[in-house]
Amino acid sequence: MTKQVALALDLALVVLFSIIGVLSHSENLVSRLAPVVWPFLVACAVAWLILLWRHRPVGTLAAGVFVWLCTALGGLGLRAAAGGGTQTAFIIVTLVVTGIFLVGWRLLLRKKLVGI
């Protein structure tokens, strides 16, 4: 798998996480997606920059855990700094869903259950 495909998959999954969140609250997707997704996209991009800067493989479980924790915790921190909500339930859901998404595809790849 190329780094570009892995990056695109991570970013798409972060966007999917945000879309699910917005729609689960019956909010207007067009007006609410950008304020919800930007902190997590920025945090994910920073995680990726670190991986690339350190010349780390991006499809490994270790990379997945790193991207997951940077995305989830960094996104929550940016969201809080920007005045967004960080209720306990949101923190838990963020950690669980982004973990499943960002580590999950790497686990499936490792187990050869997907051929990306």
PDB file of C-alpha atoms in Angstrom:
ATOM      1  CA  MET A   1       0.000   0.000   0.000  1.00  0.00           C
ATOM      2  CA  THR A   2       1.291   3.427  -0.874  1.00  0.00           C
ATOM      3  CA  LYS A   3       1.577   6.201   1.658  1.00  0.00           C
ATOM      4  CA  GLN A   4      -0.829   8.297  -0.391  1.00  0.00           C
ATOM      5  CA  VAL A   5      -3.530   5.609  -0.223  1.00  0.00           C
ATOM      6  CA  ALA A   6      -3.008   5.146   3.514  1.00  0.00           C
ATOM      7  CA  LEU A   7      -3.201   8.903   4.126  1.00  0.00           C
ATOM      8  CA  ALA A   8      -6.332   9.221   1.988  1.00  0.00           C
ATOM      9  CA  LEU A   9      -7.940   6.344   3.887  1.00  0.00           C
ATOM     10  CA  ASP A  10      -7.141   7.861   7.290  1.00  0.00           C
ATOM     11  CA  LEU A  11      -8.461  11.278   6.263  1.00  0.00           C
ATOM     12  CA  ALA A  12     -11.597   9.761   4.728  1.00  0.00           C
ATOM     13  CA  LEU A  13     -12.263   7.817   7.918  1.00  0.00           C
ATOM     14  CA  VAL A  14     -11.856  10.972  10.014  1.00  0.00           C
ATOM     15  CA  VAL A  15     -14.391  12.692   7.767  1.00  0.00           C
ATOM     16  CA  LEU A  16     -16.717   9.669   8.040  1.00  0.00           C
ATOM     17  CA  PHE A  17     -16.439   9.780  11.844  1.00  0.00           C
ATOM     18  CA  SER A  18     -17.461  13.442  11.762  1.00  0.00           C
ATOM     19  CA  ILE A  19     -20.328  12.856   9.338  1.00  0.00           C
ATOM     20  CA  ILE A  20     -21.699  10.083  11.545  1.00  0.00           C
ATOM     21  CA  GLY A  21     -21.440  12.358  14.570  1.00  0.00           C
ATOM     22  CA  VAL A  22     -23.215  15.274  12.928  1.00  0.00           C
ATOM     23  CA  LEU A  23     -25.987  13.089  11.521  1.00  0.00           C
ATOM     24  CA  SER A  24     -26.453  11.232  14.816  1.00  0.00           C
ATOM     25  CA  HIS A  25     -27.498  14.554  16.357  1.00  0.00           C
ATOM     26  CA  SER A  26     -29.871  15.340  13.506  1.00  0.00           C
ATOM     27  CA  GLU A  27     -27.835  18.410  12.676  1.00  0.00           C
ATOM     28  CA  ASN A  28     -27.471  20.018   9.259  1.00  0.00           C
ATOM     29  CA  LEU A  29     -24.529  18.269   7.628  1.00  0.00           C
ATOM     30  CA  VAL A  30     -23.631  21.175   5.349  1.00  0.00           C
ATOM     31  CA  SER A  31     -23.420  23.777   8.105  1.00  0.00           C
ATOM     32  CA  ARG A  32     -22.044  21.569  10.901  1.00  0.00           C
ATOM     33  CA  LEU A  33     -19.465  19.333   9.210  1.00  0.00           C
ATOM     34  CA  ALA A  34     -16.605  21.834   8.922  1.00  0.00           C
ATOM     35  CA  PRO A  35     -16.696  22.956  12.582  1.00  0.00           C
ATOM     36  CA  VAL A  36     -16.743  19.323  13.712  1.00  0.00           C
ATOM     37  CA  VAL A  37     -14.169  17.832  11.349  1.00  0.00           C
ATOM     38  CA  TRP A  38     -11.386  20.427  11.163  1.00  0.00           C
ATOM     39  CA  PRO A  39      -9.759  19.749  14.561  1.00  0.00           C
ATOM     40  CA  PHE A  40      -9.517  16.042  13.826  1.00  0.00           C
ATOM     41  CA  LEU A  41      -8.216  16.533  10.283  1.00  0.00           C
ATOM     42  CA  VAL A  42      -5.529  18.909  11.564  1.00  0.00           C
ATOM     43  CA  ALA A  43      -4.514  16.481  14.309  1.00  0.00           C
ATOM     44  CA  CYS A  44      -4.449  13.576  11.841  1.00  0.00           C
ATOM     45  CA  ALA A  45      -2.314  15.606   9.434  1.00  0.00           C
ATOM     46  CA  VAL A  46       0.151  16.424  12.231  1.00  0.00           C
ATOM     47  CA  ALA A  47       0.396  12.728  13.128  1.00  0.00           C
ATOM     48  CA  TRP A  48       1.112  11.929   9.500  1.00  0.00           C
ATOM     49  CA  LEU A  49       3.743  14.658   9.227  1.00  0.00           C
ATOM     50  CA  ILE A  50       5.509  13.171  12.235  1.00  0.00           C
ATOM     51  CA  LEU A  51       5.375   9.659  10.752  1.00  0.00           C
ATOM     52  CA  LEU A  52       6.768  10.865   7.441  1.00  0.00           C
ATOM     53  CA  TRP A  53       9.398  13.057   9.073  1.00  0.00           C
ATOM     54  CA  ARG A  54      10.587  10.103  11.159  1.00  0.00           C
ATOM     55  CA  HIS A  55      10.464   7.783   8.098  1.00  0.00           C
ATOM     56  CA  ARG A  56       8.127   5.348   9.833  1.00  0.00           C
ATOM     57  CA  PRO A  57       6.029   2.774   7.987  1.00  0.00           C
ATOM     58  CA  VAL A  58       2.437   3.991   7.832  1.00  0.00           C
ATOM     59  CA  GLY A  59       0.487   0.756   7.479  1.00  0.00           C
ATOM     60  CA  THR A  60       1.629  -0.911  10.695  1.00  0.00           C
ATOM     61  CA  LEU A  61      -0.384  -1.330  13.861  1.00  0.00           C
ATOM     62  CA  ALA A  62       2.087   0.898  15.700  1.00  0.00           C
ATOM     63  CA  ALA A  63       1.501   3.646  13.131  1.00  0.00           C
ATOM     64  CA  GLY A  64      -2.244   3.110  13.478  1.00  0.00           C
ATOM     65  CA  VAL A  65      -2.119   3.520  17.240  1.00  0.00           C
ATOM     66  CA  PHE A  66       0.029   6.629  16.867  1.00  0.00           C
ATOM     67  CA  VAL A  67      -2.267   8.204  14.255  1.00  0.00           C
ATOM     68  CA  TRP A  68      -5.332   7.224  16.301  1.00  0.00           C
ATOM     69  CA  LEU A  69      -4.129   8.752  19.572  1.00  0.00           C
ATOM     70  CA  CYS A  70      -2.790  11.895  17.897  1.00  0.00           C
ATOM     71  CA  THR A  71      -6.004  12.325  15.929  1.00  0.00           C
ATOM     72  CA  ALA A  72      -8.359  11.650  18.824  1.00  0.00           C
ATOM     73  CA  LEU A  73      -6.511  13.487  21.597  1.00  0.00           C
ATOM     74  CA  GLY A  74      -5.185  16.274  19.391  1.00  0.00           C
ATOM     75  CA  GLY A  75      -8.598  16.747  17.792  1.00  0.00           C
ATOM     76  CA  LEU A  76     -10.298  16.873  21.169  1.00  0.00           C
ATOM     77  CA  GLY A  77      -7.716  19.389  22.393  1.00  0.00           C
ATOM     78  CA  LEU A  78      -8.141  21.621  19.345  1.00  0.00           C
ATOM     79  CA  ARG A  79     -11.906  21.318  19.619  1.00  0.00           C
ATOM     80  CA  ALA A  80     -11.800  22.377  23.273  1.00  0.00           C
ATOM     81  CA  ALA A  81      -9.444  25.272  22.494  1.00  0.00           C
ATOM     82  CA  ALA A  82     -11.865  26.469  19.813  1.00  0.00           C
ATOM     83  CA  GLY A  83     -14.793  26.387  22.248  1.00  0.00           C
ATOM     84  CA  GLY A  84     -16.322  23.113  21.051  1.00  0.00           C
ATOM     85  CA  GLY A  85     -17.919  20.607  23.366  1.00  0.00           C
ATOM     86  CA  THR A  86     -15.850  17.899  24.995  1.00  0.00           C
ATOM     87  CA  GLN A  87     -18.365  16.105  27.164  1.00  0.00           C
ATOM     88  CA  THR A  88     -17.290  12.760  28.604  1.00  0.00           C
ATOM     89  CA  ALA A  89     -19.580  10.791  26.291  1.00  0.00           C
ATOM     90  CA  PHE A  90     -18.103  12.571  23.255  1.00  0.00           C
ATOM     91  CA  ILE A  91     -14.564  11.829  24.424  1.00  0.00           C
ATOM     92  CA  ILE A  92     -15.396   8.137  24.839  1.00  0.00           C
ATOM     93  CA  VAL A  93     -17.140   7.897  21.471  1.00  0.00           C
ATOM     94  CA  THR A  94     -14.265   9.737  19.792  1.00  0.00           C
ATOM     95  CA  LEU A  95     -11.668   7.386  21.257  1.00  0.00           C
ATOM     96  CA  VAL A  96     -13.646   4.251  20.405  1.00  0.00           C
ATOM     97  CA  VAL A  97     -14.735   5.145  16.875  1.00  0.00           C
ATOM     98  CA  THR A  98     -11.480   6.691  15.720  1.00  0.00           C
ATOM     99  CA  GLY A  99      -9.635   3.733  17.244  1.00  0.00           C
ATOM    100  CA  ILE A 100     -11.784   1.255  15.336  1.00  0.00           C
ATOM    101  CA  PHE A 101     -11.381   3.245  12.129  1.00  0.00           C
ATOM    102  CA  LEU A 102      -7.685   4.192  12.224  1.00  0.00           C
ATOM    103  CA  VAL A 103      -6.299   1.035  13.797  1.00  0.00           C
ATOM    104  CA  GLY A 104      -8.952  -1.264  12.363  1.00  0.00           C
ATOM    105  CA  TRP A 105      -8.014  -1.049   8.692  1.00  0.00           C
ATOM    106  CA  ARG A 106      -4.396  -1.685   9.562  1.00  0.00           C
ATOM    107  CA  LEU A 107      -5.371  -4.731  11.596  1.00  0.00           C
ATOM    108  CA  LEU A 108      -7.475  -6.044   8.703  1.00  0.00           C
ATOM    109  CA  LEU A 109      -4.564  -5.420   6.345  1.00  0.00           C
ATOM    110  CA  ARG A 110      -2.196  -7.231   8.666  1.00  0.00           C
ATOM    111  CA  LYS A 111      -4.553 -10.189   8.906  1.00  0.00           C
ATOM    112  CA  LYS A 112      -4.841 -10.056   5.100  1.00  0.00           C
ATOM    113  CA  LEU A 113      -8.610  -9.644   5.334  1.00  0.00           C
ATOM    114  CA  VAL A 114      -8.470  -6.700   2.954  1.00  0.00           C
ATOM    115  CA  GLY A 115      -6.282  -6.196  -0.062  1.00  0.00           C
ATOM    116  CA  ILE A 116      -5.707  -2.462  -0.242  1.00  0.00           C
TER     117      ILE A 116
END
